[in-house]
Amino acid sequence: MKTAHIQRSGFHPLFWWVWAVLTSSVVLVLDTTNISMAAIAATLMLAAGFRGSTYWRTSFKWILRLALIAFAFRMLIGFLIGVPMPGKVLFTLPQIQLPEFLVGIRLGGPVTEQRLQSTLKEATLLAALILIFALSNSLSNPHSLLKVLPRRFYSIGLAGVIATSVAPQAVRSISRVRTAKRLRGQPGNGLGSWRRVAIPVLEDSLERSIDLAASLESRGYGYFPKTTRYRAQRWQITDTLGVSGPAYVLIAALMLNPTAALLLGVLFFLLILTPVVAR
Amino acid sequence: MINFSKVSLIYPNSQRTIIEDVSFEVNEGEFVLLMGHTGAGKSSVLRLINGLVPHHTGGILSGSISVAGRSTSTLKPGELADVVGIVGQNPANTFVSDIVEDEIAFSLETLGIAPDVMRKRVEEVLDLLALTPLRRKNISELSGGEQQRVAIAAALVANPKLLLLDEPTSALDPIAAEEVLSILHRLVHDLGLTVILSEHRLERVIQFVDRIILIHGDGSLELGTAEEVMRSSPIAPPLVELARALNMPTIPLSVREFRKLAPRIEIGENVGSSGHNSLGEVLLSINELSAAYEDSQRAYALSKVNLEICAGEIVALMGRNGAGKTTLLKCAVGLAPVIEGQVRVSGKNPAHLEGPDLIKNVGYVPQEPTDLLYGQSILEECALADRDNNVAEGSTLEIYKSLMQIPDLSSHPRDVSEGQRLGLALSIILSAQPPLIVLDEPTRGLDYQAKKTLVQTLKQVAAQQRRAVLISTHDVELVAEVADRVLFLADGELIADGTTAEVLNASPAFAPQVAKALPHTNWITVEEAERYFNAKN
């Protein structure tokens, strides 16, 4: 068996997905504000380190905005709605009286230190998870998954690829539609224009996916029982090294007492960056 | 190789039959051109051959089609992948890999070809299509012509008996188009490959093909040798039109044949010059402009470009793929980042114009007219444009109706033909009445009829409404018809700026057919030649 003896550039197509699953597991298992913040910081550093010009990658900066919006929204909801929490009152929002059957739930009212902490914890967790998966989505070409997924599951593979390529393609379409709006002399970005952006963006993505599916279909993807490799797509030592960091922390987190969280956090922050070393 | 027997095709929710009761055969080793008006059904017929229609797109098919002895009604396109290769209209959407070499190999991987065979075939195809220097490159960084070659290579590598191409040269400059076509020509002659391609720019392909299938659009089609079909075809390249105007007994298909047959005509000067428009004030001035590509860290797309465009003139911007034409146009509307130098539209910097101010000064029709459209129907688009441009209700629609013969107003803009989409985008821009109109490659996918309408509209806009038009295009014949002045970009530098005849005739690759056929005249369009002969008789 002779395959092309050319050094594969970058990681295995599944690398960033493995990395994302491990990292997000750590974040979920440890579940503290510090860990989530460390994950956010590390993700941003990785995004800066692996920056490139392909359009898959430009999607990250848009997801970053989405993560910020999600964070702000979660904070706002946390302040506004929920069961009353004890503790030092930081400030008081005007409270709305709810009917009696909604006992224990409040709308507005005093915001305590404890509420601030729990809201912050959940909001950072949310932002961290969004960013982790956005990073893996933006650093791997979704199409390359087609090459490693088993061909027997042709339609599942195709559906997966279309699903993972929606975000980057939508980003590309959004910028296209925004340009069109500018060229047509439309002022502002009001809410009324959202419908005008969303529908063409969906249509665009759909059209690309249909084109891709037609191309795969006419190239015989999924029809021939035996498939071969031009270039070995083996999981290499660099891939293992790259995901080892979050993997170690996950094992440690599952085995150790959670009180060691701070130490783990520092360790985690450093180890999460192992893809940089592995590259 | 291909056998159509009593085939009819109709799409659901459509009144028109694409083809009706059609029978024909294509033999092994033939080079066949599929032609017809935009929207006549060329792509449908191509996709019928490998089964994408109706298996992938839907549609009601009757009759039987067999390809290399296999019937497409029971086989799915994937099961024909080893005998039929297809290259779509928009290759960029169909790539699976990042790297050129991997993309080509992917076709073989799915077929389960042994790795050592695969390596050899990939090497051969890389050599055949001159892609060896690009093999490790990222596909997204390649120019349109290079991407087209990669798509052809990916289809060819599987050793198909039949290759189908949907407008393979529409995005290519004349030189790249010539390259691709001569490669196909060689494949047909050396390997006995059967090639069927659809194309609008007949002047590029007609000399290479054996037979032509002309789709009339009313369900019937005509199959004959190139010469037979060209004798009476309503769609014809300039060379054929010229031969018809001269009443030549045989219809020449190449410039060489024409020169053998035609009487020698020598005229020193341009007899029937249409007379230049007098020029008005400067509408676009570009001063020492350097700019980068929008999305890459590659070298400058433009360096130190100087130019001025005045009211009343139509200027064509030409050059090879990747020469910086689109970047220059984008600079004129403030879309591309300017590194150095100045761009002024009616004295203002377009990058600082916001909202309605931009379209009141400069209107831009992008390469893909759909990029400008986001409404759900043509009517809605027109209504939106009226509101955006602050003009009386119905004025955009009025312009659209004057441009299009059969306006179908309730259709979704994505469902209408390329020509109608362009017409719609152009109407939206024209209704804002900007003094400067910029068009990027407007004739992709347009037939001769639609091009004629475009030429008339642009000429009227420039001459009567005193506006300026800047067009970037690979279409030499369009430039000959419409432009007063031609700018030539090479590798980001402006290397020529002169009258259309001067610039076009200076370069053999960019000369229009009439100039090549009658080298001793200064004519570049059939109209000029006709006027001369009419005056003589």
Short mmCIF file of N, CA, C and O in Angstrom, two decimals, chain B residues 289-375:
data_model
loop_
_atom_site.label_atom_id
_atom_site.label_comp_id
_atom_site.label_asym_id
_atom_site.label_seq_id
_atom_site.Cartn_x
_atom_site.Cartn_y
_atom_site.Cartn_z
N LEU B 289 -3.39 54.67 -6.48
CA LEU B 289 -4.10 53.75 -5.59
C LEU B 289 -3.37 52.42 -5.42
O LEU B 289 -3.02 51.77 -6.40
N SER B 290 -3.16 52.04 -4.15
CA SER B 290 -2.69 50.69 -3.85
C SER B 290 -3.70 50.07 -2.92
O SER B 290 -4.16 50.71 -1.99
N ALA B 291 -4.05 48.82 -3.16
CA ALA B 291 -5.04 48.16 -2.31
C ALA B 291 -4.70 46.70 -2.17
O ALA B 291 -3.98 46.12 -2.99
N ALA B 292 -5.22 46.08 -1.10
CA ALA B 292 -4.95 44.66 -0.84
C ALA B 292 -6.18 43.85 -1.16
O ALA B 292 -7.27 44.38 -1.29
N TYR B 293 -5.98 42.54 -1.29
CA TYR B 293 -7.14 41.66 -1.42
C TYR B 293 -7.94 41.74 -0.14
O TYR B 293 -7.39 41.88 0.94
N GLU B 294 -9.23 41.59 -0.30
CA GLU B 294 -10.14 41.79 0.83
C GLU B 294 -9.82 40.86 2.00
O GLU B 294 -9.88 41.24 3.14
N ASP B 295 -9.50 39.60 1.68
CA ASP B 295 -9.47 38.62 2.76
C ASP B 295 -8.16 37.85 2.84
O ASP B 295 -8.10 36.75 3.32
N SER B 296 -7.08 38.42 2.35
CA SER B 296 -5.86 37.63 2.48
C SER B 296 -4.67 38.53 2.73
O SER B 296 -4.71 39.75 2.55
N GLN B 297 -3.61 37.89 3.13
CA GLN B 297 -2.39 38.66 3.40
C GLN B 297 -1.48 38.64 2.20
O GLN B 297 -0.30 38.90 2.30
N ARG B 298 -2.04 38.24 1.05
CA ARG B 298 -1.21 38.19 -0.15
C ARG B 298 -0.74 39.58 -0.54
O ARG B 298 -1.18 40.58 0.01
N ALA B 299 0.15 39.61 -1.51
CA ALA B 299 0.72 40.87 -1.96
C ALA B 299 -0.38 41.82 -2.44
O ALA B 299 -1.54 41.45 -2.54
N TYR B 300 0.00 43.03 -2.71
CA TYR B 300 -0.96 44.03 -3.17
C TYR B 300 -1.76 43.55 -4.37
O TYR B 300 -1.21 42.96 -5.29
N ALA B 301 -3.06 43.81 -4.34
CA ALA B 301 -3.89 43.50 -5.49
C ALA B 301 -3.73 44.58 -6.55
O ALA B 301 -3.83 44.33 -7.74
N LEU B 302 -3.48 45.80 -6.09
CA LEU B 302 -3.32 46.93 -6.99
C LEU B 302 -2.13 47.73 -6.53
O LEU B 302 -1.92 47.89 -5.33
N SER B 303 -1.33 48.22 -7.47
CA SER B 303 -0.29 49.12 -7.01
C SER B 303 -0.22 50.34 -7.91
O SER B 303 -0.12 50.23 -9.12
N LYS B 304 -0.30 51.46 -7.28
CA LYS B 304 -0.13 52.78 -7.92
C LYS B 304 -0.93 52.93 -9.21
O LYS B 304 -0.38 53.15 -10.28
N VAL B 305 -2.23 52.76 -9.08
CA VAL B 305 -3.10 52.90 -10.25
C VAL B 305 -3.62 54.34 -10.33
O VAL B 305 -4.04 54.91 -9.33
N ASN B 306 -3.56 54.92 -11.52
CA ASN B 306 -4.11 56.24 -11.76
C ASN B 306 -5.13 56.16 -12.87
O ASN B 306 -4.84 55.59 -13.91
N LEU B 307 -6.31 56.71 -12.66
CA LEU B 307 -7.24 56.79 -13.78
C LEU B 307 -8.34 57.79 -13.51
O LEU B 307 -8.59 58.17 -12.36
N GLU B 308 -8.96 58.24 -14.61
CA GLU B 308 -10.08 59.16 -14.51
C GLU B 308 -11.17 58.70 -15.45
O GLU B 308 -10.90 58.28 -16.56
N ILE B 309 -12.42 58.78 -14.97
CA ILE B 309 -13.54 58.44 -15.84
C ILE B 309 -14.52 59.60 -15.83
O ILE B 309 -14.86 60.11 -14.76
N CYS B 310 -14.94 60.01 -17.03
CA CYS B 310 -15.77 61.20 -17.15
C CYS B 310 -17.21 60.84 -17.50
O CYS B 310 -17.48 59.75 -18.00
N ALA B 311 -18.10 61.78 -17.26
CA ALA B 311 -19.51 61.59 -17.60
C ALA B 311 -19.63 61.32 -19.09
O ALA B 311 -18.95 61.94 -19.91
N GLY B 312 -20.52 60.40 -19.47
CA GLY B 312 -20.77 60.15 -20.88
C GLY B 312 -19.89 59.10 -21.50
O GLY B 312 -20.04 58.79 -22.68
N GLU B 313 -18.99 58.48 -20.75
CA GLU B 313 -18.16 57.45 -21.39
C GLU B 313 -18.37 56.08 -20.74
O GLU B 313 -18.73 55.96 -19.57
N ILE B 314 -18.15 55.05 -21.57
CA ILE B 314 -18.22 53.68 -21.09
C ILE B 314 -16.82 53.11 -21.15
O ILE B 314 -16.20 53.08 -22.20
N VAL B 315 -16.32 52.73 -19.99
CA VAL B 315 -14.94 52.26 -19.91
C VAL B 315 -14.94 50.80 -19.52
O VAL B 315 -15.63 50.39 -18.60
N ALA B 316 -14.17 50.00 -20.26
CA ALA B 316 -14.07 48.58 -19.94
C ALA B 316 -12.75 48.32 -19.25
O ALA B 316 -11.72 48.88 -19.62
N LEU B 317 -12.80 47.48 -18.23
CA LEU B 317 -11.60 47.12 -17.50
C LEU B 317 -11.32 45.66 -17.82
O LEU B 317 -12.14 44.79 -17.58
N MET B 318 -10.15 45.41 -18.39
CA MET B 318 -9.84 44.03 -18.78
C MET B 318 -8.57 43.57 -18.12
O MET B 318 -7.85 44.35 -17.50
N GLY B 319 -8.28 42.29 -18.26
CA GLY B 319 -7.07 41.73 -17.68
C GLY B 319 -7.33 40.30 -17.32
O GLY B 319 -8.48 39.86 -17.33
N ARG B 320 -6.29 39.56 -16.98
CA ARG B 320 -6.45 38.14 -16.71
C ARG B 320 -7.10 37.91 -15.36
O ARG B 320 -7.22 38.82 -14.55
N ASN B 321 -7.51 36.67 -15.11
CA ASN B 321 -8.07 36.33 -13.80
C ASN B 321 -7.04 36.68 -12.73
O ASN B 321 -5.87 36.35 -12.87
N GLY B 322 -7.50 37.36 -11.69
CA GLY B 322 -6.58 37.67 -10.61
C GLY B 322 -5.70 38.88 -10.85
O GLY B 322 -4.75 39.11 -10.13
N ALA B 323 -6.01 39.68 -11.89
CA ALA B 323 -5.18 40.85 -12.17
C ALA B 323 -5.53 42.03 -11.25
O ALA B 323 -4.79 43.00 -11.19
N GLY B 324 -6.64 41.94 -10.54
CA GLY B 324 -7.02 43.02 -9.63
C GLY B 324 -8.23 43.82 -10.08
O GLY B 324 -8.50 44.88 -9.54
N LYS B 325 -8.96 43.32 -11.08
CA LYS B 325 -10.09 44.07 -11.62
C LYS B 325 -11.18 44.28 -10.57
O LYS B 325 -11.64 45.40 -10.35
N THR B 326 -11.57 43.17 -9.92
CA THR B 326 -12.64 43.28 -8.93
C THR B 326 -12.24 44.18 -7.77
O THR B 326 -13.03 44.99 -7.29
N THR B 327 -10.98 44.08 -7.37
CA THR B 327 -10.51 44.94 -6.28
C THR B 327 -10.62 46.41 -6.67
O THR B 327 -11.06 47.24 -5.88
N LEU B 328 -10.26 46.71 -7.91
CA LEU B 328 -10.35 48.09 -8.37
C LEU B 328 -11.81 48.58 -8.33
O LEU B 328 -12.09 49.68 -7.86
N LEU B 329 -12.72 47.74 -8.80
CA LEU B 329 -14.14 48.13 -8.79
C LEU B 329 -14.62 48.31 -7.35
O LEU B 329 -15.36 49.24 -7.04
N LYS B 330 -14.18 47.41 -6.47
CA LYS B 330 -14.62 47.51 -5.09
C LYS B 330 -14.08 48.77 -4.42
O LYS B 330 -14.74 49.35 -3.57
N CYS B 331 -12.89 49.18 -4.83
CA CYS B 331 -12.34 50.43 -4.30
C CYS B 331 -13.22 51.61 -4.71
O CYS B 331 -13.43 52.54 -3.95
N ALA B 332 -13.76 51.54 -5.93
CA ALA B 332 -14.58 52.63 -6.44
C ALA B 332 -15.88 52.79 -5.66
O ALA B 332 -16.48 53.85 -5.66
N VAL B 333 -16.33 51.72 -4.98
CA VAL B 333 -17.53 51.85 -4.15
C VAL B 333 -17.19 51.76 -2.66
O VAL B 333 -18.08 51.62 -1.83
N GLY B 334 -15.89 51.79 -2.35
CA GLY B 334 -15.51 51.81 -0.94
C GLY B 334 -15.67 50.48 -0.25
O GLY B 334 -15.87 50.45 0.96
N LEU B 335 -15.58 49.38 -0.97
CA LEU B 335 -15.73 48.07 -0.33
C LEU B 335 -14.38 47.42 -0.02
O LEU B 335 -14.29 46.58 0.85
N ALA B 336 -13.35 47.79 -0.76
CA ALA B 336 -12.05 47.17 -0.53
C ALA B 336 -11.17 48.14 0.25
O ALA B 336 -11.27 49.35 0.08
N PRO B 337 -10.33 47.60 1.13
CA PRO B 337 -9.46 48.48 1.92
C PRO B 337 -8.38 49.13 1.06
O PRO B 337 -7.64 48.45 0.36
N VAL B 338 -8.33 50.45 1.12
CA VAL B 338 -7.32 51.20 0.37
C VAL B 338 -6.08 51.33 1.24
O VAL B 338 -6.18 51.72 2.41
N ILE B 339 -4.92 50.95 0.71
CA ILE B 339 -3.69 51.06 1.50
C ILE B 339 -3.06 52.42 1.31
O ILE B 339 -2.63 53.07 2.26
N GLU B 340 -3.05 52.85 0.07
CA GLU B 340 -2.41 54.12 -0.24
C GLU B 340 -3.19 54.77 -1.37
O GLU B 340 -3.84 54.07 -2.16
N GLY B 341 -3.09 56.07 -1.48
CA GLY B 341 -3.71 56.74 -2.61
C GLY B 341 -5.13 57.16 -2.32
O GLY B 341 -5.64 57.01 -1.22
N GLN B 342 -5.77 57.68 -3.37
CA GLN B 342 -7.07 58.31 -3.21
C GLN B 342 -8.07 57.76 -4.21
O GLN B 342 -7.74 57.53 -5.36
N VAL B 343 -9.30 57.58 -3.75
CA VAL B 343 -10.40 57.28 -4.66
C VAL B 343 -11.44 58.36 -4.43
O VAL B 343 -11.84 58.61 -3.30
N ARG B 344 -11.86 59.03 -5.49
CA ARG B 344 -12.89 60.05 -5.35
C ARG B 344 -14.01 59.81 -6.36
O ARG B 344 -13.76 59.66 -7.55
N VAL B 345 -15.23 59.75 -5.85
CA VAL B 345 -16.39 59.61 -6.71
C VAL B 345 -17.16 60.92 -6.63
O VAL B 345 -17.60 61.29 -5.55
N SER B 346 -17.26 61.62 -7.74
CA SER B 346 -17.82 62.98 -7.76
C SER B 346 -17.19 63.82 -6.65
O SER B 346 -17.88 64.55 -5.95
N GLY B 347 -15.90 63.64 -6.44
CA GLY B 347 -15.20 64.44 -5.46
C GLY B 347 -15.28 63.93 -4.03
O GLY B 347 -14.70 64.52 -3.12
N LYS B 348 -16.03 62.85 -3.80
CA LYS B 348 -16.17 62.35 -2.42
C LYS B 348 -15.51 60.99 -2.28
O LYS B 348 -15.41 60.22 -3.22
N ASN B 349 -15.09 60.68 -1.06
CA ASN B 349 -14.50 59.38 -0.79
C ASN B 349 -15.61 58.36 -0.58
O ASN B 349 -16.39 58.46 0.36
N PRO B 350 -15.72 57.34 -1.47
CA PRO B 350 -16.84 56.41 -1.38
C PRO B 350 -16.87 55.62 -0.07
O PRO B 350 -17.93 55.19 0.38
N ALA B 351 -15.69 55.40 0.55
CA ALA B 351 -15.66 54.62 1.78
C ALA B 351 -16.37 55.36 2.92
O ALA B 351 -16.79 54.76 3.89
N HIS B 352 -16.49 56.69 2.78
CA HIS B 352 -17.14 57.46 3.84
C HIS B 352 -18.61 57.73 3.57
O HIS B 352 -19.29 58.35 4.38
N LEU B 353 -19.09 57.30 2.40
CA LEU B 353 -20.50 57.54 2.07
C LEU B 353 -21.35 56.46 2.73
O LEU B 353 -21.09 55.28 2.60
N GLU B 354 -22.36 56.89 3.45
CA GLU B 354 -23.20 55.94 4.16
C GLU B 354 -24.62 55.97 3.62
O GLU B 354 -25.09 57.00 3.15
N GLY B 355 -25.29 54.85 3.74
CA GLY B 355 -26.71 54.78 3.40
C GLY B 355 -26.99 55.28 1.99
O GLY B 355 -26.25 54.99 1.06
N PRO B 356 -28.07 56.03 1.84
CA PRO B 356 -28.50 56.46 0.50
C PRO B 356 -27.45 57.32 -0.22
O PRO B 356 -27.46 57.40 -1.45
N ASP B 357 -26.53 57.95 0.55
CA ASP B 357 -25.51 58.80 -0.11
C ASP B 357 -24.66 58.00 -1.08
O ASP B 357 -24.23 58.52 -2.11
N LEU B 358 -24.39 56.73 -0.74
CA LEU B 358 -23.52 55.93 -1.59
C LEU B 358 -24.17 55.68 -2.96
O LEU B 358 -23.60 55.97 -3.99
N ILE B 359 -25.40 55.19 -2.91
CA ILE B 359 -26.05 54.82 -4.17
C ILE B 359 -26.44 56.05 -4.99
O ILE B 359 -26.65 55.97 -6.19
N LYS B 360 -26.52 57.21 -4.35
CA LYS B 360 -26.79 58.44 -5.11
C LYS B 360 -25.55 58.88 -5.89
O LYS B 360 -25.63 59.70 -6.79
N ASN B 361 -24.37 58.36 -5.50
CA ASN B 361 -23.14 58.74 -6.18
C ASN B 361 -22.58 57.64 -7.07
O ASN B 361 -22.05 57.91 -8.13
N VAL B 362 -22.67 56.41 -6.59
CA VAL B 362 -22.15 55.31 -7.40
C VAL B 362 -22.99 54.06 -7.17
O VAL B 362 -23.32 53.71 -6.04
N GLY B 363 -23.35 53.38 -8.27
CA GLY B 363 -24.11 52.14 -8.18
C GLY B 363 -23.24 50.99 -8.63
O GLY B 363 -22.53 51.09 -9.63
N TYR B 364 -23.27 49.88 -7.88
CA TYR B 364 -22.38 48.76 -8.15
C TYR B 364 -23.20 47.50 -8.37
O TYR B 364 -24.00 47.13 -7.52
N VAL B 365 -23.02 46.85 -9.51
CA VAL B 365 -23.65 45.55 -9.75
C VAL B 365 -22.57 44.49 -9.60
O VAL B 365 -21.67 44.41 -10.42
N PRO B 366 -22.62 43.69 -8.53
CA PRO B 366 -21.55 42.73 -8.26
C PRO B 366 -21.54 41.56 -9.24
O PRO B 366 -22.49 41.39 -10.02
N GLN B 367 -20.46 40.79 -9.18
CA GLN B 367 -20.26 39.66 -10.09
C GLN B 367 -21.46 38.70 -10.08
O GLN B 367 -21.90 38.25 -11.11
N GLU B 368 -21.93 38.39 -8.87
CA GLU B 368 -23.14 37.60 -8.74
C GLU B 368 -24.28 38.58 -8.48
O GLU B 368 -24.36 39.12 -7.40
N PRO B 369 -25.16 38.80 -9.47
CA PRO B 369 -26.24 39.77 -9.22
C PRO B 369 -27.07 39.42 -7.99
O PRO B 369 -27.59 40.30 -7.32
N THR B 370 -27.14 38.12 -7.68
CA THR B 370 -27.90 37.72 -6.48
C THR B 370 -27.35 38.37 -5.22
O THR B 370 -28.06 38.50 -4.24
N ASP B 371 -26.05 38.74 -5.26
CA ASP B 371 -25.46 39.39 -4.09
C ASP B 371 -26.16 40.69 -3.74
O ASP B 371 -25.98 41.23 -2.67
N LEU B 372 -26.91 41.23 -4.70
CA LEU B 372 -27.58 42.50 -4.46
C LEU B 372 -29.04 42.29 -4.10
O LEU B 372 -29.75 43.22 -3.74
N LEU B 373 -29.49 41.05 -4.22
CA LEU B 373 -30.92 40.80 -4.07
C LEU B 373 -31.21 40.08 -2.77
O LEU B 373 -30.46 39.20 -2.37
N TYR B 374 -32.29 40.47 -2.11
CA TYR B 374 -32.68 39.70 -0.93
C TYR B 374 -34.18 39.65 -0.75
O TYR B 374 -34.67 39.26 0.30
N GLY B 375 -34.93 40.07 -1.76
CA GLY B 375 -36.39 40.01 -1.66
C GLY B 375 -36.92 38.63 -2.00
O GLY B 375 -36.18 37.76 -2.44
#
